[in-house]
Short mmCIF file of C-alpha atoms and ligand atoms in Angstrom, two decimals:
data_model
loop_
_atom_site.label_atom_id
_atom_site.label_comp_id
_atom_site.label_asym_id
_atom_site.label_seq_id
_atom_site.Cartn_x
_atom_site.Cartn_y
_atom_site.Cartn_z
CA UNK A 1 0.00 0.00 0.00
CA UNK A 2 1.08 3.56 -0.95
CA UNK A 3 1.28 5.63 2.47
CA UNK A 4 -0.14 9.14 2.07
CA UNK A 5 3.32 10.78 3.17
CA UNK A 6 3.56 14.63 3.40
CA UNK A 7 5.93 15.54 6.33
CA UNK A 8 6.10 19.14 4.91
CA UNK A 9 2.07 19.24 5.30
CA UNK A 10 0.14 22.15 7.43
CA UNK A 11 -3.00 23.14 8.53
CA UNK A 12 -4.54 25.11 5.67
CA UNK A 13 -6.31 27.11 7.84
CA UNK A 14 -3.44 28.79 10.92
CA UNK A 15 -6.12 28.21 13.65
CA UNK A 16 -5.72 24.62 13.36
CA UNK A 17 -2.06 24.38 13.92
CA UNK A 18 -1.97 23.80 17.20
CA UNK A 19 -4.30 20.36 16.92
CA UNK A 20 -8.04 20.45 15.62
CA UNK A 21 -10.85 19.39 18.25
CA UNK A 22 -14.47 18.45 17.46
CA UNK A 23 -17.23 18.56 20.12
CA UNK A 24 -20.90 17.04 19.87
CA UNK A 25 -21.44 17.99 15.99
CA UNK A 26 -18.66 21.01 15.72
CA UNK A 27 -14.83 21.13 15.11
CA UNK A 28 -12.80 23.89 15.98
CA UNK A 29 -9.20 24.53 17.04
CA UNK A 30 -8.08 22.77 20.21
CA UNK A 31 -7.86 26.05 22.13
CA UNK A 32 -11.32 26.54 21.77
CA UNK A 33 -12.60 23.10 22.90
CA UNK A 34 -13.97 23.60 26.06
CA UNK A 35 -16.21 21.03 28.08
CA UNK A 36 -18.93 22.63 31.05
CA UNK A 37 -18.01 22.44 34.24
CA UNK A 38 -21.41 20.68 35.04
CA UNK A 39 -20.54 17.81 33.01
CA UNK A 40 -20.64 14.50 35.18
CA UNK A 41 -17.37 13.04 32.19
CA UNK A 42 -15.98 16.03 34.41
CA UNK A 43 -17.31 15.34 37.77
CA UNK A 44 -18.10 11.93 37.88
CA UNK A 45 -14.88 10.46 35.80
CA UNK A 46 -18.47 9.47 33.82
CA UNK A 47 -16.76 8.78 30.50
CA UNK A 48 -14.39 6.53 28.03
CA UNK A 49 -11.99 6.96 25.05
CA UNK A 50 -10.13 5.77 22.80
CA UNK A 51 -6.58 6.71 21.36
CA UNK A 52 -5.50 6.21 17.89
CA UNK A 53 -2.01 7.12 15.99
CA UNK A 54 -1.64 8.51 12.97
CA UNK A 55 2.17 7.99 11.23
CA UNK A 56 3.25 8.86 8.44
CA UNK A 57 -0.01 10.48 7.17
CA UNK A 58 -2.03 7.06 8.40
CA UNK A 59 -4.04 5.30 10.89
CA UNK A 60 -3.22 2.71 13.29
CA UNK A 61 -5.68 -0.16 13.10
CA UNK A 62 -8.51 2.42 13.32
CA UNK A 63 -11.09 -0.52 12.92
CA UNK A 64 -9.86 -1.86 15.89
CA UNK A 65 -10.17 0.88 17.97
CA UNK A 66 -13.52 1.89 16.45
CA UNK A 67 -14.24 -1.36 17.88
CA UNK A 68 -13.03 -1.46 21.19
CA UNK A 69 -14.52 2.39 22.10
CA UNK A 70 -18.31 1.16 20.62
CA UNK A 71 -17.62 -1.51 23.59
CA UNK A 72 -16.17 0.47 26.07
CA UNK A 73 -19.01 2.61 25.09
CA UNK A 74 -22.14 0.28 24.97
CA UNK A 75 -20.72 -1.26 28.31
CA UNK A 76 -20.75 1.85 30.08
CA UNK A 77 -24.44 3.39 28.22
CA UNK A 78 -22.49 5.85 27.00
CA UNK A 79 -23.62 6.17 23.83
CA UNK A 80 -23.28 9.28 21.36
CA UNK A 81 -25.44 10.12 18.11
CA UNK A 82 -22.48 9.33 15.71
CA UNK A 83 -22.12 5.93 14.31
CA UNK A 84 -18.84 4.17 13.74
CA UNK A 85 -18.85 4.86 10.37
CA UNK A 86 -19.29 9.15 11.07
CA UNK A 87 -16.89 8.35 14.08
CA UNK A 88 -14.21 7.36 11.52
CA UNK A 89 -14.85 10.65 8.90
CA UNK A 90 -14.96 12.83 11.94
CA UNK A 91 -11.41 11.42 12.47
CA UNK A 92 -10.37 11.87 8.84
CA UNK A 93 -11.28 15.18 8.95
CA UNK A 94 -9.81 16.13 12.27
CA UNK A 95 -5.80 15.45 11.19
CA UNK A 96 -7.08 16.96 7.36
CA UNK A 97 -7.97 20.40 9.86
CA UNK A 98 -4.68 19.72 11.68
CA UNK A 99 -2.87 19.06 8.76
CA UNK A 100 -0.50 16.67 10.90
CA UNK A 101 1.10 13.82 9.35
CA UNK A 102 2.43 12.04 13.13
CA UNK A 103 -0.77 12.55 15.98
CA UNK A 104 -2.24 11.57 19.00
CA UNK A 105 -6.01 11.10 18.19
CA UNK A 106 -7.72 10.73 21.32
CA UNK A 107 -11.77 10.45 21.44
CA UNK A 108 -14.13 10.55 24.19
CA UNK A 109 -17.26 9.89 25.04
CA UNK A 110 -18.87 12.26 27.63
CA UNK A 111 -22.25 11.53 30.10
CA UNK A 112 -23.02 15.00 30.01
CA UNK A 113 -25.46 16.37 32.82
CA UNK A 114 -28.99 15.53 33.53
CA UNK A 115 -30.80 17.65 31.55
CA UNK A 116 -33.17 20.77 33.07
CA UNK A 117 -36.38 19.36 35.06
CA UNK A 118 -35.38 15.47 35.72
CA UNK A 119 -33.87 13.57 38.28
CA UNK A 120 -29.71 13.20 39.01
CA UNK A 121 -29.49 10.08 37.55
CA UNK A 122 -27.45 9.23 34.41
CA UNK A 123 -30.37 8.11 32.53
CA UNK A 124 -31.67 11.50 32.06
CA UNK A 125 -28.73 12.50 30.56
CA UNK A 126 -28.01 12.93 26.71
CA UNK A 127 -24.06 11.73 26.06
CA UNK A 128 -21.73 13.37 23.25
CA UNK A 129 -18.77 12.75 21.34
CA UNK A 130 -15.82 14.92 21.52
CA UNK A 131 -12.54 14.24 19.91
CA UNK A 132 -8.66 15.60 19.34
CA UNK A 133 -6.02 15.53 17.42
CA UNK A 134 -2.65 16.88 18.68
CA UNK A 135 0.92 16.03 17.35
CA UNK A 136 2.16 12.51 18.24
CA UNK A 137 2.90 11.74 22.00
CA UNK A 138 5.25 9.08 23.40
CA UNK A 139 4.46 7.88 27.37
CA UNK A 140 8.39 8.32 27.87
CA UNK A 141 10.83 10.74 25.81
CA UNK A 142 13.10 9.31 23.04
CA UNK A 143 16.30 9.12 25.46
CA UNK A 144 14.43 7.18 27.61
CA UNK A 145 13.17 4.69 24.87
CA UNK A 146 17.03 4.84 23.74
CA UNK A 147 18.04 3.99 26.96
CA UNK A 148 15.53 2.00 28.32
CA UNK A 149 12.60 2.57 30.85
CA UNK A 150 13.44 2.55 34.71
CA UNK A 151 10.42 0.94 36.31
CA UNK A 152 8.68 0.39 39.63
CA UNK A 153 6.66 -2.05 41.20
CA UNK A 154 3.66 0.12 42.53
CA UNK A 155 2.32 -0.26 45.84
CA UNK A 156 -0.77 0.89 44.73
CA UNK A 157 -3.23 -1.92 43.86
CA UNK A 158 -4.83 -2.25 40.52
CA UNK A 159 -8.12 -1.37 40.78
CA UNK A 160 -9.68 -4.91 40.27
CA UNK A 161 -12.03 -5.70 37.26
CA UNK A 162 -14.42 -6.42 39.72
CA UNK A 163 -15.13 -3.08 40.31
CA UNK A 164 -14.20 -1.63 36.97
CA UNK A 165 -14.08 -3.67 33.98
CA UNK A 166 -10.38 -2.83 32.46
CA UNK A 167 -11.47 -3.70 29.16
CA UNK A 168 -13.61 -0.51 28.96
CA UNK A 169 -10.93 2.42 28.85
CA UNK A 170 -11.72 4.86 31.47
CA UNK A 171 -10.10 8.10 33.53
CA UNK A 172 -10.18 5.68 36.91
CA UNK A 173 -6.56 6.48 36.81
CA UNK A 174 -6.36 7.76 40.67
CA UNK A 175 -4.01 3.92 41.15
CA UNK A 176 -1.98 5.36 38.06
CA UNK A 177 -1.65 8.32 39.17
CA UNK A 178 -0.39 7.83 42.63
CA UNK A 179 2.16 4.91 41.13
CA UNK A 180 3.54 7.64 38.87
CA UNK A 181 4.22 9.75 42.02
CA UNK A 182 5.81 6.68 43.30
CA UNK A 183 7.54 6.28 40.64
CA UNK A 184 9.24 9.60 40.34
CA UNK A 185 9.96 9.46 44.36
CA UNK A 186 12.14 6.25 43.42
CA UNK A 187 13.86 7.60 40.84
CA UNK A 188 12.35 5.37 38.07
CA UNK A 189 10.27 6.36 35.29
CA UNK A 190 7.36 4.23 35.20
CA UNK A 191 5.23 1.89 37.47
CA UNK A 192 3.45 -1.37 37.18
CA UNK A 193 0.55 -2.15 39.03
CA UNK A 194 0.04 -5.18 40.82
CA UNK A 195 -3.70 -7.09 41.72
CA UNK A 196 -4.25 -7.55 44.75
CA UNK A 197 -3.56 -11.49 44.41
CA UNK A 198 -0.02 -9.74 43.29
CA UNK A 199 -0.16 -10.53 39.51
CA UNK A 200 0.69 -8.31 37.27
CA UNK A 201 -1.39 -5.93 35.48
CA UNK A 202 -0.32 -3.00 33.41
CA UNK A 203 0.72 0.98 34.09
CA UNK A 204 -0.53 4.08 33.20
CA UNK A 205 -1.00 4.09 29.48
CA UNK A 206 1.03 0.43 28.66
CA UNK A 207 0.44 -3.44 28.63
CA UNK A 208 3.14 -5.07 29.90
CA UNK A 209 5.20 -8.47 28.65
CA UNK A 210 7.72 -10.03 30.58
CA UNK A 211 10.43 -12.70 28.45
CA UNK A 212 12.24 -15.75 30.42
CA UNK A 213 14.15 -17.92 28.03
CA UNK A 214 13.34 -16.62 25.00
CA UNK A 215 9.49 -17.08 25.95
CA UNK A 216 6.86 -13.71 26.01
CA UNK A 217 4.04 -13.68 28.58
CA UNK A 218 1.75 -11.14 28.88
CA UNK A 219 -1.11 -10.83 31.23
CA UNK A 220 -4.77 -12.10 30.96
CA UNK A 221 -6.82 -10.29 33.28
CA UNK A 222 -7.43 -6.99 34.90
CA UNK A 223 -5.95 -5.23 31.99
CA UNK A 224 -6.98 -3.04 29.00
CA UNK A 225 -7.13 -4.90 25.30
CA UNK A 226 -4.22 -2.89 24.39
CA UNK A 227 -4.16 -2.42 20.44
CA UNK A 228 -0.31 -2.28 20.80
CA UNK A 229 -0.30 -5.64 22.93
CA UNK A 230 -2.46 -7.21 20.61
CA UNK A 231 0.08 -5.87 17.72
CA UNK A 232 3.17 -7.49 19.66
CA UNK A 233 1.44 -10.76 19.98
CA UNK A 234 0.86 -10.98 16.56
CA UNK A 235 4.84 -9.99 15.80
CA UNK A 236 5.57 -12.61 18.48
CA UNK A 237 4.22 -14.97 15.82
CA UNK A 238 5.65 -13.61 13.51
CA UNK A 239 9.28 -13.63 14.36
CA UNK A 240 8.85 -17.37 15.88
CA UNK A 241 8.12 -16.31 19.66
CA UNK A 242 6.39 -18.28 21.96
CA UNK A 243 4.01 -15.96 23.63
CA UNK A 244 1.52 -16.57 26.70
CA UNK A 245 -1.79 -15.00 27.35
CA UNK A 246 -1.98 -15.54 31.44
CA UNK A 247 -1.13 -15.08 34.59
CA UNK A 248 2.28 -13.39 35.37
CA UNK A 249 3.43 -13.07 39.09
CA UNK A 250 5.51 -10.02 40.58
CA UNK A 251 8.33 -12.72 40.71
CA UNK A 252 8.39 -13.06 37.40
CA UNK A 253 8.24 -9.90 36.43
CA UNK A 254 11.32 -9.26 39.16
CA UNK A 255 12.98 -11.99 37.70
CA UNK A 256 12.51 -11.50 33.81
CA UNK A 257 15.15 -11.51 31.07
CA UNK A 258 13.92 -8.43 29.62
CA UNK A 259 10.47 -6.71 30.28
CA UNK A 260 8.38 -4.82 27.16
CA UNK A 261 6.02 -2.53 27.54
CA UNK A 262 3.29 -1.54 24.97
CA UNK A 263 1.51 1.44 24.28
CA UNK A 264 0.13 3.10 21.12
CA UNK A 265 2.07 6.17 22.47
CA UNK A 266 5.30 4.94 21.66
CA UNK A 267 4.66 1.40 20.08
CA UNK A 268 6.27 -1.22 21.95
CA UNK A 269 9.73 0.29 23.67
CA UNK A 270 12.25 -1.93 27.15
CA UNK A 271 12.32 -1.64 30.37
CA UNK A 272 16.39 -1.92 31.80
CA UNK A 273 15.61 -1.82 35.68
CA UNK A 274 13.34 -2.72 37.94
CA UNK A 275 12.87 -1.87 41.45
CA UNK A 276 16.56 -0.73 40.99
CA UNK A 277 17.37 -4.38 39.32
CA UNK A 278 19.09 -4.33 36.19
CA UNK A 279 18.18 -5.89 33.12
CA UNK A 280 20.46 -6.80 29.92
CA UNK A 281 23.14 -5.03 30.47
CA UNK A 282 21.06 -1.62 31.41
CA UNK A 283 20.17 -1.70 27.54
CA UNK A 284 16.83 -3.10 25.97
CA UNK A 285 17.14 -6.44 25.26
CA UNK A 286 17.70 -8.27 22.13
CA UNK A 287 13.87 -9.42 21.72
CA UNK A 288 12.69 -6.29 22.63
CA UNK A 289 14.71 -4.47 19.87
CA UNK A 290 13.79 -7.06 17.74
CA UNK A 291 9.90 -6.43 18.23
CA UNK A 292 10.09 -3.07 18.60
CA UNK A 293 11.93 -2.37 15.02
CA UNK A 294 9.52 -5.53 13.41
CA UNK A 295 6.90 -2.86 14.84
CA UNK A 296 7.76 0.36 13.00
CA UNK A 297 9.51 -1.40 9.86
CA UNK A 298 5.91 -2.55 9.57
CA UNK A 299 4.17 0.32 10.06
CA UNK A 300 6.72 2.54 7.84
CA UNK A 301 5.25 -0.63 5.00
CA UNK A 302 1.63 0.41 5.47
CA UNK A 303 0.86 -2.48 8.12
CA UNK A 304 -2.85 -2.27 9.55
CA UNK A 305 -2.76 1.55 8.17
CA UNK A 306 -5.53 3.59 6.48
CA UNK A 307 -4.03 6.55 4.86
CA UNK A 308 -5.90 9.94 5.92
CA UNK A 309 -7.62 11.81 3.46
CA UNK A 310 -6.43 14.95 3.64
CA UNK A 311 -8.83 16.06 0.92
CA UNK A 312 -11.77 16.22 3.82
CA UNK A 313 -10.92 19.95 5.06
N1 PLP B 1 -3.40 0.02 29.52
C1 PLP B 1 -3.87 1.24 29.85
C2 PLP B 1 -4.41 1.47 31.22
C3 PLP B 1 -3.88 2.28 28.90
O1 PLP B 1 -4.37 3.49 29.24
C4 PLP B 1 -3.35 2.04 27.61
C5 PLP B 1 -3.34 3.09 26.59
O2 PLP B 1 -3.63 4.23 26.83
C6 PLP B 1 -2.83 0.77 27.33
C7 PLP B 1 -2.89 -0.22 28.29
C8 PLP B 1 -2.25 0.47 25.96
O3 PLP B 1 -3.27 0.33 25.01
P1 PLP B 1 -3.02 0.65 23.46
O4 PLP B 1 -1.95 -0.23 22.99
O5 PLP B 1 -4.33 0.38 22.81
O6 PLP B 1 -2.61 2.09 23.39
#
C-alpha cells in the first residue's frame, strides 16, 4: 500500500495548527474546545476513550479501535449520536484540519449532565462525542526509549475488574496516578501495578510483557485490550516467539530476562531496571529491539494503516 506521506504538510487554515478538536457535531481549534463544568465526564470520571495514531499520514488499526470504544461505550451506556462509520470521517477530517502527518487522536465519550427538570441520575442524561487531534505523544521521551525505561513495582493496587471492567478504557486512573508519584519518588520512570492477588497488570498508558528464556508472557486479566499488545502478539508470531496469554506473578516480572512494555504512544519500547534491578546489560534487550523495530519497519510498510484523506478539510 502507498502511504499518504507529506511531512512538509500544514494546517490550511493557521487556527488549526496547534491540533483540531471536534465537540458534539462542531470542530474547531483545540484552544477553543472547552467542556462545562457541570458535566458528570468532568465530575463523575463518567466517560471513556479511545486513542488512535496517525504515522506517516495514516491510521493505526482504526477498525480496531472503532471497535473497542463502541464496547467500552455500549458497556458503560455511554452512547453518542455518531455511528462508527461518522466516528471514523470525523477522524479523517480532524488530522485533514490539523494538517499533521504524526498525531495523537484521542476520542471521548462524555455523560453530560442531567438535563433541566429530571432527576440526578445518568439516565436522564443525553451523552456526546468529543474528539482531538494533537501532534504525536510518546508515554516516555526518546532518550528514555534509547536507553531503556526505569520501572517500579507500585504499591498501589490495581483497581480490580471487579469493580471496573479494564477492558472498557476509562479516567479511573487515581491507582496510576499515585504509582507515577511513586515512581518519580524512586527515581524510576514508570510503574506497574500489581492485583491484589499480586499478579501483574499494566501501568498508566502500557500493557506489559515479561520474556524468560526466550518465551513472552503477557497478562490475561485486569488489563486493557491494548491495540499495541495485541500488535506485539501478533509480531511474536511472527518472528517465531512463543508468547503466553496468562497469569504473570511479581516474581516473574522481578525476575525477567527483559520486560516490554506496549503502548500506542510509543509502540512497543524496554524496560532496563526494575525496582533498581538491572536488566540486559542496562540496555533493551535483544527481543525487545527485535519487536520493537519488526513494529515500525511494519508500520513505515503500510501495516494495519488507512491513509488519511487529507482532501476532507
Ligand atoms: N493500559 C492502559 C491502562 C492504557 O491506558 C493504555 C493506553 O492508553 C494501554 C494499556 C495500551 O493500550 P493501546 O496499545 O491500545 O494504546
Amino acid at each position: 500500500m502507498t502511504l499518504h506521506t507529506s511531512p512538509t504538510r500544514t494546517a490550511t487554515d493557521p487556527r488549526y495548527a496547534g491540533g483540531a478538536a471536534y465537540m458534539d457535531g462542531t470542530f474547531m481549534p483545540l484552544g477553543e474546545a472547552r467542556i462545562p463544568i457541570t458535566d458528570w465526564g468532568y465530575r463523575r470520571s463518567d466517560v471513556v476513550y479511545d486513542v488512535v495514531s496517525v504515522w506517516d499520514g495514516a491510521f493505526f488499526r482504526l477498525d480496531d479501535h472503532l471497535t473497542r470504544f463502541r464496547a467500552s461505550m455500549e458497556a458503560t451506556r455511554l452512547v453518542p449520536r455518531e455511528t462508527d462509520d461518522e466516528i471514523r470521517t470525523m477522524l479523517h477530517r480532524l488530522i485533514a484540519l490539523s494538517g499533521l502527518t504524526e498525531s495523537y487522536v484521542a476520542m471521548d465519550c462524555l455523560r453530560g449532565a442531567p438535563l433541566p427538570g429530571t432527576a440526578r441520575h445518568p439516565k436522564n442524561t443525553r451523552p456526546y462525542l468529543i474528539a482531538f487531534a494533537i501532534p504525536y505523544v510518546r508515554l516516555v521521551s526518546p532518550e528514555i526509549i534509547e536507553r531503556g525505561t526505569h520501572a517500579i513495582v507500585a504499591s498501589a493496587v490495581r483497581i480490580p475488574d471487579a469493580s471496573l471492567d479494564a477492558r472498557h478504557k476509562n479516567f479511573h486512573w487515581a491507582d496510576m496516578t499515585s504509582g507515577l508519584f511513586e515512581a518519580d519518588e524512586r527515581g524510576a520512570d514508570m510503574p506497574i501495578l500489581l492485583d491484589a492477588a499480586g499478579n501483574v497488570t499494566e501501568g498508566p498508558g502500557f500493557n506489559v510483557f515479561v520474556i524468560h528464556d526466550g518465551r513472552v508472557a503477557t497478562p490475561d486479566s485486569n488489563v486493557l485490550g491494548g491495540i499495541t499488545r495485541l500488535t506485539v502478539i501478533e509480531l511474536c508470531a511472527e518472528l517465531g516467539l512463543p508468547c503466553d496469554v496468562r497469569p504473570v506473578s511479581a516474581e516473574e516480572l522481578r525476575n525477567a530476562d527483559e520486560i516490554l512494555f506496549s503502548s500506542t504512544s510509543g509502540g512497543p519500547f524496554g524496560v532496563t531496571r526494575i525496582d533498581g534491578r538491572i536488566l540486559s546489560n542496562d540496555r533493551p534487550g535483544p527481543l525487545t529491539n527485535r519487536l520493537r523495530e519488526a513494529y515500525w519497519a511494519k508500520r513505515k510498510a503500510g501495516w494495519h494503516a488507512e491513509p488519511v484523506r487529507y482532501d476532507l478539510v
